[in-house]
Protein backbone atom coordinates (compact mmCIF):
# COMPACT_ATOMS: atom_id res chain seq x y z
CA UNK A 1 0.00 0.00 0.00
CA UNK A 2 1.26 3.48 -0.80
CA UNK A 3 1.19 6.55 1.40
CA UNK A 4 -1.80 8.89 1.41
CA UNK A 5 -0.66 12.33 0.22
CA UNK A 6 -2.32 15.69 -0.25
CA UNK A 7 -3.53 16.32 -3.79
CA UNK A 8 -1.00 19.08 -4.37
CA UNK A 9 1.85 16.69 -3.60
CA UNK A 10 0.42 14.11 -6.03
CA UNK A 11 0.22 16.80 -8.72
CA UNK A 12 3.84 17.82 -8.13
CA UNK A 13 5.00 14.20 -8.30
CA UNK A 14 3.23 13.80 -11.63
CA UNK A 15 4.81 17.00 -12.97
CA UNK A 16 8.27 15.79 -11.94
CA UNK A 17 7.61 12.40 -13.52
CA UNK A 18 7.06 14.22 -16.83
CA UNK A 19 10.67 15.48 -16.57
CA UNK A 20 9.52 19.02 -15.77
CA UNK A 21 11.68 20.74 -13.17
CA UNK A 22 9.99 24.17 -13.07
CA UNK A 23 6.45 25.53 -13.20
CA UNK A 24 5.43 29.11 -13.95
CA UNK A 25 2.69 30.79 -11.97
CA UNK A 26 1.14 33.82 -10.34
CA UNK A 27 0.28 33.27 -6.69
CA UNK A 28 -3.22 32.01 -5.93
CA UNK A 29 -4.87 30.32 -2.97
CA UNK A 30 -6.78 27.69 -4.95
CA UNK A 31 -3.51 26.09 -6.12
CA UNK A 32 -1.53 26.59 -2.91
CA UNK A 33 -1.21 22.82 -2.26
CA UNK A 34 0.69 22.40 -5.52
CA UNK A 35 3.26 24.97 -4.40
CA UNK A 36 3.83 22.92 -1.27
CA UNK A 37 4.04 19.76 -3.34
CA UNK A 38 6.62 21.36 -5.64
CA UNK A 39 8.69 22.33 -2.58
CA UNK A 40 8.82 18.69 -1.50
CA UNK A 41 9.45 17.32 -5.00
CA UNK A 42 12.23 19.80 -5.89
CA UNK A 43 10.22 21.41 -8.69
CA UNK A 44 11.09 25.10 -8.93
CA UNK A 45 8.27 27.62 -8.83
CA UNK A 46 8.83 30.81 -10.85
CA UNK A 47 6.18 33.45 -10.21
CA UNK A 48 5.50 36.18 -12.75
CA UNK A 49 3.45 39.38 -12.65
CA UNK A 50 0.62 38.24 -14.95
CA UNK A 51 -0.82 34.85 -15.82
CA UNK A 52 -0.41 35.58 -19.52
CA UNK A 53 3.35 35.93 -18.99
CA UNK A 54 3.39 32.79 -16.86
CA UNK A 55 1.89 30.83 -19.75
CA UNK A 56 4.29 32.45 -22.24
CA UNK A 57 7.18 31.45 -19.99
CA UNK A 58 5.94 27.87 -19.78
CA UNK A 59 5.55 27.77 -23.56
CA UNK A 60 9.09 29.00 -24.22
CA UNK A 61 10.58 26.66 -21.60
CA UNK A 62 8.93 23.77 -23.44
CA UNK A 63 9.99 25.05 -26.86
CA UNK A 64 13.70 25.20 -26.11
CA UNK A 65 13.55 21.87 -24.25
CA UNK A 66 11.47 20.29 -27.06
CA UNK A 67 8.90 19.19 -24.49
CA UNK A 68 5.97 20.67 -22.62
CA UNK A 69 5.98 23.43 -20.03
CA UNK A 70 3.50 23.94 -17.18
CA UNK A 71 1.60 27.10 -16.26
CA UNK A 72 -0.05 26.87 -12.85
CA UNK A 73 -2.80 29.44 -12.27
CA UNK A 74 -5.51 30.06 -9.73
CA UNK A 75 -9.26 30.10 -10.27
CA UNK A 76 -11.32 32.71 -12.12
CA UNK A 77 -9.13 35.60 -13.27
CA UNK A 78 -6.09 33.36 -12.93
CA UNK A 79 -7.43 31.04 -15.62
CA UNK A 80 -8.84 33.82 -17.78
CA UNK A 81 -5.47 35.58 -17.64
CA UNK A 82 -3.93 32.76 -19.68
CA UNK A 83 -6.44 32.86 -22.54
CA UNK A 84 -4.37 34.88 -25.04
CA UNK A 85 -1.24 32.81 -24.40
CA UNK A 86 -3.18 29.55 -24.75
CA UNK A 87 -4.75 30.71 -28.02
CA UNK A 88 -1.29 31.62 -29.27
CA UNK A 89 -0.09 28.07 -28.56
CA UNK A 90 -3.09 26.61 -30.37
CA UNK A 91 -2.31 28.66 -33.49
CA UNK A 92 1.38 27.77 -33.35
CA UNK A 93 0.79 24.10 -32.43
CA UNK A 94 3.00 24.51 -29.38
CA UNK A 95 2.50 22.14 -26.42
CA UNK A 96 1.52 23.66 -23.09
CA UNK A 97 -0.12 22.28 -19.95
CA UNK A 98 -2.24 24.77 -18.01
CA UNK A 99 -3.19 23.56 -14.53
CA UNK A 100 -6.06 25.69 -13.31
CA UNK A 101 -7.45 25.97 -9.81
CA UNK A 102 -11.20 26.10 -9.23
CA UNK A 103 -13.76 26.47 -6.46
CA UNK A 104 -14.36 23.21 -4.55
CA UNK A 105 -16.52 20.66 -6.34
CA UNK A 106 -18.71 20.58 -3.25
CA UNK A 107 -19.52 24.29 -3.71
CA UNK A 108 -20.60 24.09 -7.36
CA UNK A 109 -23.32 26.63 -8.25
CA UNK A 110 -23.19 28.25 -4.81
CA UNK A 111 -21.50 31.42 -6.01
CA UNK A 112 -18.12 30.55 -4.51
CA UNK A 113 -15.12 32.87 -4.73
CA UNK A 114 -13.91 33.14 -8.36
CA UNK A 115 -16.45 30.59 -9.56
CA UNK A 116 -16.67 30.40 -13.36
CA UNK A 117 -17.41 27.79 -16.01
CA UNK A 118 -13.72 27.65 -16.88
CA UNK A 119 -13.98 24.43 -18.85
CA UNK A 120 -16.35 25.96 -21.41
CA UNK A 121 -14.01 28.92 -21.73
CA UNK A 122 -10.93 26.78 -22.39
CA UNK A 123 -12.33 24.02 -24.60
CA UNK A 124 -12.42 26.05 -27.85
CA UNK A 125 -8.76 27.09 -27.52
CA UNK A 126 -7.22 23.81 -26.35
CA UNK A 127 -6.74 20.32 -27.75
CA UNK A 128 -8.14 18.79 -24.58
CA UNK A 129 -9.75 20.18 -21.45
CA UNK A 130 -10.98 18.28 -18.39
CA UNK A 131 -11.70 18.45 -14.67
CA UNK A 132 -9.98 15.97 -12.39
CA UNK A 133 -12.83 14.38 -10.38
CA UNK A 134 -10.92 12.98 -7.40
CA UNK A 135 -7.65 13.28 -5.51
CA UNK A 136 -6.51 9.73 -6.19
CA UNK A 137 -6.76 10.27 -9.96
CA UNK A 138 -4.57 13.41 -10.07
CA UNK A 139 -1.44 11.57 -11.36
CA UNK A 140 -3.50 9.87 -14.05
CA UNK A 141 -5.06 13.12 -15.24
CA UNK A 142 -1.77 15.02 -15.21
CA UNK A 143 -0.26 12.21 -17.31
CA UNK A 144 -3.16 12.46 -19.76
CA UNK A 145 -2.62 16.21 -20.03
CA UNK A 146 1.04 15.79 -21.02
CA UNK A 147 0.25 13.02 -23.47
CA UNK A 148 -2.45 15.10 -25.14
CA UNK A 149 -0.25 18.21 -25.35
CA UNK A 150 2.73 16.40 -26.87
CA UNK A 151 0.87 14.18 -29.35
CA UNK A 152 0.59 15.37 -32.94
CA UNK A 153 -0.65 17.91 -33.60
CA UNK A 154 1.03 19.42 -30.56
CA UNK A 155 -0.87 22.07 -28.67
CA UNK A 156 -2.18 23.46 -25.38
CA UNK A 157 -4.32 21.55 -22.90
CA UNK A 158 -6.19 22.57 -19.76
CA UNK A 159 -6.60 20.50 -16.61
CA UNK A 160 -8.78 21.84 -13.81
CA UNK A 161 -7.92 20.80 -10.27
CA UNK A 162 -10.68 21.91 -7.86
CA UNK A 163 -9.62 23.13 -4.44
CA UNK A 164 -11.16 20.28 -2.46
CA UNK A 165 -9.47 17.76 -4.80
CA UNK A 166 -6.10 19.43 -4.14
CA UNK A 167 -6.45 19.89 -0.37
CA UNK A 168 -7.72 16.36 0.28
CA UNK A 169 -5.42 13.41 0.93
CA UNK A 170 -5.53 10.12 -0.93
CA UNK A 171 -3.43 7.24 -2.09
CA UNK A 172 -2.90 7.51 -5.83
CA UNK A 173 -4.37 4.84 -8.07
CA UNK A 174 -0.91 4.34 -9.59
CA UNK A 175 2.56 5.81 -9.17
CA UNK A 176 3.27 8.69 -11.55
CA UNK A 177 5.30 7.76 -14.61
CA UNK A 178 6.61 9.38 -17.77
CA UNK A 179 3.41 10.23 -19.66
CA UNK A 180 4.33 9.13 -23.17
CA UNK A 181 6.83 7.60 -25.54
CA UNK A 182 8.15 9.41 -28.60
CA UNK A 183 7.60 7.23 -31.67
CA UNK A 184 8.47 8.70 -35.05
CA UNK A 185 5.97 8.47 -37.91
CA UNK A 186 7.87 7.87 -41.15
CA UNK A 187 5.14 8.67 -43.66
CA UNK A 188 3.54 6.71 -46.47
CA UNK A 189 6.31 5.01 -48.55
CA UNK A 190 4.41 5.70 -51.78
CA UNK A 191 4.20 9.41 -50.98
CA UNK A 192 7.89 9.47 -50.03
CA UNK A 193 8.79 7.86 -53.37
CA UNK A 194 6.62 10.38 -55.23
CA UNK A 195 8.25 13.28 -53.38
CA UNK A 196 11.77 11.95 -54.02
CA UNK A 197 10.99 11.57 -57.73
CA UNK A 198 9.65 15.13 -57.95
CA UNK A 199 12.70 16.59 -56.21
CA UNK A 200 15.12 14.49 -58.25
CA UNK A 201 13.67 15.55 -61.59
CA UNK A 202 13.14 19.22 -60.72
CA UNK A 203 15.11 21.88 -62.56
CA UNK A 204 14.21 24.69 -60.16
CA UNK A 205 13.37 23.21 -56.73
CA UNK A 206 13.05 25.07 -53.43
CA UNK A 207 12.58 24.00 -49.82
CA UNK A 208 10.78 26.03 -47.16
CA UNK A 209 11.26 24.59 -43.67
CA UNK A 210 9.58 25.77 -40.49
CA UNK A 211 9.08 24.98 -36.83
CA UNK A 212 8.51 21.26 -37.31
CA UNK A 213 12.19 20.92 -38.16
CA UNK A 214 13.10 22.24 -34.71
CA UNK A 215 10.49 20.21 -32.84
CA UNK A 216 11.51 16.97 -34.56
CA UNK A 217 15.27 17.68 -34.27
CA UNK A 218 15.56 17.42 -38.04
CA UNK A 219 18.28 19.99 -38.81
CA UNK A 220 20.89 17.34 -39.74
CA UNK A 221 18.46 15.52 -42.03
CA UNK A 222 17.44 18.82 -43.63
CA UNK A 223 21.07 19.68 -44.33
CA UNK A 224 21.77 16.21 -45.75
CA UNK A 225 18.78 16.40 -48.10
CA UNK A 226 19.64 19.92 -49.25
CA UNK A 227 23.29 19.04 -49.90
CA UNK A 228 22.61 15.73 -51.63
CA UNK A 229 20.01 17.19 -53.99
CA UNK A 230 21.40 20.76 -54.16
CA UNK A 231 18.17 22.29 -52.90
CA UNK A 232 18.01 26.01 -52.06
CA UNK A 233 16.48 26.20 -48.60
CA UNK A 234 14.50 28.91 -46.83
CA UNK A 235 13.69 28.87 -43.11
CA UNK A 236 10.87 30.44 -41.11
CA UNK A 237 9.69 30.59 -37.52
CA UNK A 238 11.38 28.14 -35.16
CA UNK A 239 13.07 26.59 -38.17
CA UNK A 240 15.46 29.53 -38.33
CA UNK A 241 19.02 28.47 -37.55
CA UNK A 242 18.50 24.93 -38.87
CA UNK A 243 21.09 25.76 -41.53
CA UNK A 244 23.91 28.16 -40.64
CA UNK A 245 23.65 31.48 -42.48
CA UNK A 246 26.94 30.91 -44.33
CA UNK A 247 25.72 27.61 -45.83
CA UNK A 248 25.79 27.83 -49.61
CA UNK A 249 22.23 26.47 -49.87
CA UNK A 250 20.69 28.80 -47.28
CA UNK A 251 18.66 31.64 -48.78
CA UNK A 252 16.52 34.27 -47.10
CA UNK A 253 15.59 37.21 -49.30
CA UNK A 254 14.84 35.48 -52.59
CA UNK A 255 11.89 33.44 -51.34
CA UNK A 256 9.37 35.33 -53.45
CA UNK A 257 11.42 34.63 -56.57
CA UNK A 258 11.84 30.99 -55.60
CA UNK A 259 8.14 30.40 -54.93
CA UNK A 260 7.08 32.02 -58.20
CA UNK A 261 9.67 30.39 -60.45
CA UNK A 262 10.24 26.96 -58.84
CA UNK A 263 8.97 23.89 -60.61
CA UNK A 264 8.86 21.96 -57.29
CA UNK A 265 8.40 23.51 -53.83
CA UNK A 266 8.91 21.29 -50.77
CA UNK A 267 7.31 22.73 -47.63
CA UNK A 268 8.43 21.06 -44.41
CA UNK A 269 6.98 21.45 -40.93
CA UNK A 270 5.01 24.63 -41.56
CA UNK A 271 1.46 25.28 -42.81
CA UNK A 272 0.37 26.97 -46.01
CA UNK A 273 -0.97 29.98 -44.14
CA UNK A 274 -0.57 33.72 -44.80
CA UNK A 275 3.20 33.44 -44.38
CA UNK A 276 3.32 31.27 -47.52
CA UNK A 277 0.60 33.10 -49.45
CA UNK A 278 -1.92 30.38 -48.58
CA UNK A 279 -0.10 28.15 -51.05
CA UNK A 280 -0.96 30.44 -53.96
CA UNK A 281 2.47 30.70 -55.50
CA UNK A 282 3.67 29.79 -58.96
CA UNK A 283 2.60 26.79 -61.03
CA UNK A 284 5.15 24.27 -59.76
CA UNK A 285 4.45 21.00 -58.01
CA UNK A 286 4.05 20.94 -54.22
CA UNK A 287 5.55 18.48 -51.75
CA UNK A 288 4.24 19.03 -48.22
CA UNK A 289 5.64 17.34 -45.09
CA UNK A 290 3.79 17.93 -41.83
CA UNK A 291 3.02 16.03 -38.64
CA UNK A 292 -0.62 17.15 -38.70
CA UNK A 293 -2.63 15.52 -41.51
CA UNK A 294 -5.17 18.34 -41.35
CA UNK A 295 -2.57 20.70 -42.79
CA UNK A 296 -2.04 18.63 -45.94
CA UNK A 297 -4.47 19.99 -48.48
CA UNK A 298 -5.40 23.17 -46.64
CA UNK A 299 -5.47 25.96 -49.25
CA UNK A 300 -3.68 23.79 -51.83
CA UNK A 301 -3.64 20.06 -52.61
CA UNK A 302 -0.05 18.71 -52.57
CA UNK A 303 1.32 16.57 -55.38
CA UNK A 304 3.04 14.53 -52.67
CA UNK A 305 1.70 14.64 -49.09
CA UNK A 306 3.76 13.15 -46.27
CA UNK A 307 2.27 12.87 -42.79
CA UNK A 308 5.16 12.26 -40.49
CA UNK A 309 8.00 13.28 -38.26
CA UNK A 310 10.21 15.79 -40.07
CA UNK A 311 13.47 14.04 -39.17
CA UNK A 312 12.16 10.65 -40.32
CA UNK A 313 10.64 12.01 -43.53
CA UNK A 314 13.66 14.15 -44.48
CA UNK A 315 16.02 11.28 -43.71
CA UNK A 316 14.04 8.98 -46.00
CA UNK A 317 13.94 11.63 -48.73
CA UNK A 318 17.69 12.18 -48.43
CA UNK A 319 18.26 8.47 -48.96
CA UNK A 320 15.93 8.30 -51.95
CA UNK A 321 16.61 11.52 -53.84
CA UNK A 322 18.98 11.56 -56.80
CA UNK A 323 21.74 14.13 -57.06
CA UNK A 324 21.30 16.47 -60.05
CA UNK A 325 23.75 16.16 -62.93
CA UNK A 326 24.36 19.88 -63.26
CA UNK A 327 24.31 20.75 -59.52
CA UNK A 328 21.54 23.25 -60.43
CA UNK A 329 24.15 25.97 -60.81
CA UNK A 330 22.05 28.24 -62.99
CA UNK A 331 19.06 28.14 -60.65
CA UNK A 332 21.19 28.80 -57.58
CA UNK A 333 22.84 31.75 -59.31
CA UNK A 334 19.41 33.14 -60.17
CA UNK A 335 18.46 33.08 -56.49
CA UNK A 336 21.80 34.49 -55.38
CA UNK A 337 21.22 37.36 -57.74
CA UNK A 338 17.83 38.02 -56.16
CA UNK A 339 19.46 37.90 -52.71
CA UNK A 340 22.07 40.43 -53.75
CA UNK A 341 19.42 42.69 -55.23
CA UNK A 342 17.55 42.69 -51.90
CA UNK A 343 20.66 43.69 -49.97
CA UNK A 344 21.62 46.35 -52.50
CA UNK A 345 18.10 47.78 -52.44
CA UNK A 346 18.27 48.25 -48.68
CA UNK A 347 21.95 48.98 -48.19
CA UNK A 348 21.35 52.67 -47.49
CA UNK A 349 18.88 51.81 -44.72
CA UNK A 350 21.05 49.04 -43.25
CA UNK A 351 24.10 51.35 -43.15
CA UNK A 352 22.22 54.53 -42.25
CA UNK A 353 23.79 56.75 -39.59
CA UNK A 354 20.64 58.83 -39.23
CA UNK A 355 19.12 59.74 -35.89
CA UNK A 356 16.60 58.55 -34.85
CA UNK A 357 17.96 55.13 -35.82
CA UNK A 358 16.59 53.09 -38.70
CA UNK A 359 15.09 49.69 -37.82
CA UNK A 360 17.38 47.91 -40.30
CA UNK A 361 20.46 49.54 -38.78
CA UNK A 362 19.41 48.21 -35.38
CA UNK A 363 19.32 44.72 -36.89
CA UNK A 364 22.75 45.17 -38.44
CA UNK A 365 24.29 46.29 -35.14
CA UNK A 366 22.73 43.37 -33.29
CA UNK A 367 24.12 41.01 -35.92
CA UNK A 368 27.61 42.40 -35.35
CA UNK A 369 27.44 42.24 -31.55
CA UNK A 370 25.62 39.00 -30.68
CA UNK A 371 27.51 35.71 -30.47
CA UNK A 372 26.40 32.51 -32.19
CA UNK A 373 24.83 30.99 -29.07
CA UNK A 374 22.55 33.95 -28.35
CA UNK A 375 18.86 33.11 -28.16
CA UNK A 376 16.91 35.89 -29.86
CA UNK A 377 13.25 36.53 -29.06
CA UNK A 378 11.15 38.63 -31.40
CA UNK A 379 8.23 40.51 -29.83
CA UNK A 380 6.84 43.32 -31.94
CA UNK A 381 5.73 44.50 -35.33
CA UNK A 382 7.92 46.60 -37.63
CA UNK A 383 11.01 46.42 -35.43
CA UNK A 384 10.98 42.60 -35.34
CA UNK A 385 10.13 42.30 -39.03
CA UNK A 386 13.07 44.55 -39.94
CA UNK A 387 15.58 43.10 -37.49
CA UNK A 388 14.74 39.51 -38.46
CA UNK A 389 15.64 40.26 -42.09
CA UNK A 390 19.14 41.41 -41.16
CA UNK A 391 20.04 39.53 -37.99
CA UNK A 392 21.41 36.05 -38.73
CA UNK A 393 20.42 33.12 -36.51
CA UNK A 394 23.26 30.64 -36.35
CA UNK A 395 21.95 27.68 -34.35
CA UNK A 396 18.74 25.64 -34.23
CA UNK A 397 16.19 26.70 -31.64
CA UNK A 398 17.81 30.09 -31.12
CA UNK A 399 14.97 32.17 -32.59
CA UNK A 400 11.61 32.45 -30.81
CA UNK A 401 8.62 34.37 -32.05
CA UNK A 402 4.92 33.90 -31.20
CA UNK A 403 4.00 32.35 -34.56
CA UNK A 404 0.98 32.97 -36.80
CA UNK A 405 -1.31 34.35 -34.08
CA UNK A 406 0.71 37.58 -34.13
CA UNK A 407 0.58 37.87 -30.35
CA UNK A 408 2.46 40.81 -28.83
CA UNK A 409 3.76 40.86 -25.27
CA UNK A 410 5.39 37.43 -25.37
CA UNK A 411 8.93 38.73 -24.91
CA UNK A 412 9.46 39.07 -21.14
CA UNK A 413 7.71 35.76 -20.44
CA UNK A 414 9.66 34.00 -23.17
CA UNK A 415 12.88 35.41 -21.70
CA UNK A 416 11.95 34.07 -18.25
CA UNK A 417 11.22 30.63 -19.70
CA UNK A 418 14.39 30.42 -21.79
CA UNK A 419 16.47 31.62 -18.84
CA UNK A 420 14.87 29.10 -16.50
CA UNK A 421 15.63 26.36 -19.04
CA UNK A 422 19.31 27.34 -19.14
CA UNK A 423 19.27 27.40 -22.94
CA UNK A 424 21.88 29.43 -24.84
CA UNK A 425 24.66 31.59 -23.45
CA UNK A 426 22.72 34.85 -23.80
CA UNK A 427 19.08 35.81 -24.15
CA UNK A 428 18.18 38.93 -26.12
CA UNK A 429 14.62 40.04 -26.66
CA UNK A 430 14.01 42.51 -29.50
CA UNK A 431 10.78 44.34 -28.70
CA UNK A 432 8.67 47.16 -29.93
CA UNK A 433 7.76 49.82 -27.39
CA UNK A 434 4.11 48.86 -27.79
CA UNK A 435 4.87 45.21 -27.10
CA UNK A 436 6.93 46.16 -24.05
CA UNK A 437 3.94 47.91 -22.53
CA UNK A 438 1.89 44.73 -22.46
CA UNK A 439 4.04 42.66 -20.08
CA UNK A 440 7.03 44.87 -19.33
CA UNK A 441 6.42 44.55 -15.59
CA UNK A 442 7.94 41.09 -15.83
CA UNK A 443 11.31 42.77 -16.05
CA UNK A 444 10.85 42.58 -12.28
CA UNK A 445 10.67 38.78 -12.61
CA UNK A 446 13.93 38.68 -14.54
CA UNK A 447 15.58 40.69 -11.76
CA UNK A 448 14.09 38.66 -8.91
CA UNK A 449 15.24 35.37 -10.43
CA UNK A 450 18.59 36.66 -11.66
CA UNK A 451 17.97 35.93 -15.35
CA UNK A 452 20.37 38.20 -17.30
CA UNK A 453 18.18 38.68 -20.37
CA UNK A 454 18.66 41.86 -22.41
CA UNK A 455 15.46 43.57 -23.55
CA UNK A 456 16.21 45.75 -26.58
CA UNK A 457 13.26 48.12 -26.90
CA UNK A 458 12.95 49.61 -30.38
CA UNK A 459 11.19 52.83 -29.40
CA UNK A 460 9.44 54.71 -32.20
CA UNK A 461 6.79 56.10 -29.83
CA UNK A 462 4.06 54.40 -31.84
CA UNK A 463 2.31 51.21 -32.79
CA UNK A 464 4.42 51.54 -35.90
CA UNK A 465 3.22 48.56 -37.92
CA UNK A 466 -0.31 50.00 -37.81
CA UNK A 467 0.52 53.72 -37.82
CA UNK A 468 2.63 53.66 -40.99
CA UNK A 469 -0.08 52.17 -43.27
CA UNK A 470 -2.73 54.18 -41.41
CA UNK A 471 -0.99 57.42 -42.35
CA UNK A 472 -0.32 56.12 -45.84
CA UNK A 473 -3.98 55.31 -46.41
CA UNK A 474 -5.70 58.20 -44.63
CA UNK A 475 -3.13 60.95 -44.04
CA UNK A 476 -1.42 62.46 -41.01
CA UNK A 477 -4.69 63.72 -39.55
CA UNK A 478 -5.85 60.11 -39.20
CA UNK A 479 -3.34 59.00 -36.56
CA UNK A 480 -5.93 57.36 -34.31
CA UNK A 481 -4.90 55.04 -31.46
CA UNK A 482 -1.40 54.51 -32.88
CA UNK A 483 0.76 57.11 -31.13
CA UNK A 484 2.67 56.44 -27.91
CA UNK A 485 4.96 58.62 -25.80
CA UNK A 486 8.76 58.46 -26.33
CA UNK A 487 9.06 56.96 -22.86
CA UNK A 488 12.36 56.13 -21.16
CA UNK A 489 11.71 52.43 -20.57
CA UNK A 490 15.30 52.01 -19.42
CA UNK A 491 14.44 53.96 -16.28
CA UNK A 492 12.45 51.00 -14.98
CA UNK A 493 15.85 49.75 -13.85
CA UNK A 494 15.83 52.51 -11.26
CA UNK A 495 12.76 50.81 -9.75
CA UNK A 496 13.54 47.12 -10.18
CA UNK A 497 17.31 47.03 -10.54
CA UNK A 498 19.23 45.74 -13.54
CA UNK A 499 21.37 47.44 -16.16
CA UNK A 500 20.01 50.40 -18.15
CA UNK A 501 21.06 51.94 -21.47
CA UNK A 502 19.48 54.70 -23.54
CA UNK A 503 20.53 55.08 -27.19
CA UNK A 504 19.74 57.93 -29.57
CA UNK A 505 22.58 57.69 -32.12
CA UNK A 506 24.09 54.85 -34.11
CA UNK A 507 27.55 55.34 -32.61
CA UNK A 508 26.13 54.69 -29.14
CA UNK A 509 24.35 51.47 -30.09
CA UNK A 510 27.04 48.77 -30.25
CA UNK A 511 28.82 49.95 -27.04
CA UNK A 512 25.48 50.04 -25.20
CA UNK A 513 24.58 46.53 -26.35
CA UNK A 514 28.01 45.22 -25.37
CA UNK A 515 27.80 46.79 -21.91
CA UNK A 516 24.37 45.29 -21.37
CA UNK A 517 25.49 41.82 -22.46
CA UNK A 518 28.56 41.73 -20.20
CA UNK A 519 26.79 43.27 -17.20
CA UNK A 520 25.58 39.88 -15.99
CA UNK A 521 22.27 41.52 -15.07
CA UNK A 522 18.85 41.78 -16.67
CA UNK A 523 19.06 44.85 -18.88
CA UNK A 524 16.88 47.27 -20.83
CA UNK A 525 18.40 48.99 -23.86
CA UNK A 526 16.02 51.73 -24.98
CA UNK A 527 16.77 52.53 -28.65
CA UNK A 528 15.07 55.54 -30.23
CA UNK A 529 13.92 54.59 -33.74
CA UNK A 530 12.68 56.69 -36.64
CA UNK A 531 8.85 56.42 -36.57
CA UNK A 532 8.69 56.89 -40.35
CA UNK A 533 11.56 54.58 -41.30
CA UNK A 534 9.32 51.74 -42.50
CA UNK A 535 7.15 53.90 -44.75
CA UNK A 536 6.95 52.33 -48.17
CA UNK A 537 7.53 48.80 -46.90
CA UNK A 538 4.75 46.30 -47.41
CA UNK A 539 2.10 46.04 -44.71
CA UNK A 540 1.93 42.44 -43.53
CA UNK A 541 -1.46 42.43 -41.81
CA UNK A 542 -3.55 40.89 -44.58
Tab-separated table of N, CA and C in Angstrom, residues 7 9 98 123 156 171 177 220 283 293 304 381 401 409 454 456 518:
chain	number	residue	atom	x	y	z
A	7	UNK	N	-3.405	16.250	-2.342
A	7	UNK	CA	-3.527	16.319	-3.790
A	7	UNK	C	-2.449	17.155	-4.455
A	9	UNK	N	0.615	17.488	-3.541
A	9	UNK	CA	1.846	16.689	-3.604
A	9	UNK	C	1.760	15.674	-4.740
A	98	UNK	N	-1.743	23.795	-18.972
A	98	UNK	CA	-2.235	24.774	-18.012
A	98	UNK	C	-2.987	24.014	-16.925
A	123	UNK	N	-12.198	25.084	-23.592
A	123	UNK	CA	-12.332	24.024	-24.602
A	123	UNK	C	-12.101	24.502	-26.034
A	156	UNK	N	-1.903	23.216	-26.802
A	156	UNK	CA	-2.177	23.464	-25.381
A	156	UNK	C	-3.317	22.598	-24.859
A	171	UNK	N	-4.471	8.089	-1.509
A	171	UNK	CA	-3.434	7.240	-2.093
A	171	UNK	C	-3.698	7.175	-3.589
A	177	UNK	N	4.267	8.255	-13.687
A	177	UNK	CA	5.296	7.761	-14.609
A	177	UNK	C	5.401	8.716	-15.779
A	220	UNK	N	19.878	18.115	-39.016
A	220	UNK	CA	20.895	17.343	-39.741
A	220	UNK	C	20.306	16.698	-40.982
A	283	UNK	N	3.333	27.918	-60.423
A	283	UNK	CA	2.603	26.791	-61.025
A	283	UNK	C	3.340	25.482	-60.829
A	293	UNK	N	-2.012	15.793	-40.194
A	293	UNK	CA	-2.629	15.515	-41.509
A	293	UNK	C	-3.649	16.556	-41.934
A	304	UNK	N	2.579	15.600	-53.543
A	304	UNK	CA	3.041	14.525	-52.666
A	304	UNK	C	2.825	15.011	-51.242
A	381	UNK	N	6.167	44.414	-33.954
A	381	UNK	CA	5.726	44.504	-35.334
A	381	UNK	C	6.857	44.872	-36.263
A	401	UNK	N	9.640	33.357	-31.852
A	401	UNK	CA	8.617	34.367	-32.054
A	401	UNK	C	7.272	33.717	-31.748
A	409	UNK	N	3.616	40.982	-26.717
A	409	UNK	CA	3.763	40.863	-25.274
A	409	UNK	C	4.368	39.555	-24.811
A	454	UNK	N	18.566	40.477	-21.952
A	454	UNK	CA	18.660	41.864	-22.410
A	454	UNK	C	17.427	42.172	-23.254
A	456	UNK	N	15.886	44.642	-25.681
A	456	UNK	CA	16.206	45.751	-26.583
A	456	UNK	C	14.886	46.331	-27.072
A	518	UNK	N	27.516	42.161	-21.152
A	518	UNK	CA	28.558	41.734	-20.202
A	518	UNK	C	28.233	42.120	-18.768
